[in-house]
XYZ file of C-alpha atoms in Angstrom:
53
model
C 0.000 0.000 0.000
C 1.053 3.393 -1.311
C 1.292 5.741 1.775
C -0.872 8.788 1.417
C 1.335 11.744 1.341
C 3.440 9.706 -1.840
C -0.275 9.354 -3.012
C -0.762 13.045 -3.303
C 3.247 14.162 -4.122
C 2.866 11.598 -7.383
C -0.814 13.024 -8.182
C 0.623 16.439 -7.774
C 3.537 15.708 -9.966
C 1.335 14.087 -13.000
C -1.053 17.444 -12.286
C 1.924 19.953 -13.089
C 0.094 22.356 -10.615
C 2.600 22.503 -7.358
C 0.279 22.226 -3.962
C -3.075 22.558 -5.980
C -4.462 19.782 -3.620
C -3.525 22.177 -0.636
C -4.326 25.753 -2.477
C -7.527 23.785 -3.151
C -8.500 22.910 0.885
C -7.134 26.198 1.416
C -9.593 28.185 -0.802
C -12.636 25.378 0.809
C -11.135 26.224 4.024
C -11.449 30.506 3.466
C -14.979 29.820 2.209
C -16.306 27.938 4.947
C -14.758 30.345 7.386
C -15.841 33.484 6.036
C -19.128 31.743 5.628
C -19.240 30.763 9.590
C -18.195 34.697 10.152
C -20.403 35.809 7.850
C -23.632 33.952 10.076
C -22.191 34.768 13.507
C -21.889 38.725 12.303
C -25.138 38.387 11.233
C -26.944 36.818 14.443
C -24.669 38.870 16.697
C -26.649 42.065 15.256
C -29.623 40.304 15.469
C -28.767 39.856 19.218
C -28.360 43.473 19.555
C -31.529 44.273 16.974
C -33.811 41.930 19.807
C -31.955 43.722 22.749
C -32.573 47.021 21.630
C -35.925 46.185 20.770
């Protein structure tokens, strides 16, 4: 059995493209993030809409 890191430094030798695997968990990584930011900035002014309120 083919350990995985020689798994992924072969596929990203016959790709061409140098750490796409990583630039691409990276960029799924920012998204999801920003996402999870994106829902706690929102309910955090909710929280102060409903306190205000």
């Amino acid at each position: 059995m083919i350990p995985l890191a020689e798994k992924r430094a072969n596929a990203r030798i016959a790709s061409g493209v140098p750490g796409d695997a990583f630039s691409a968990k990276k960029a799924l990584w920012l998204r999801v993030s920003s996402t999870f930011m994106a829902v706690a900035r929102d309910s955090h002014i909710s929280v102060i809409i409903a306190t205000l309120a």
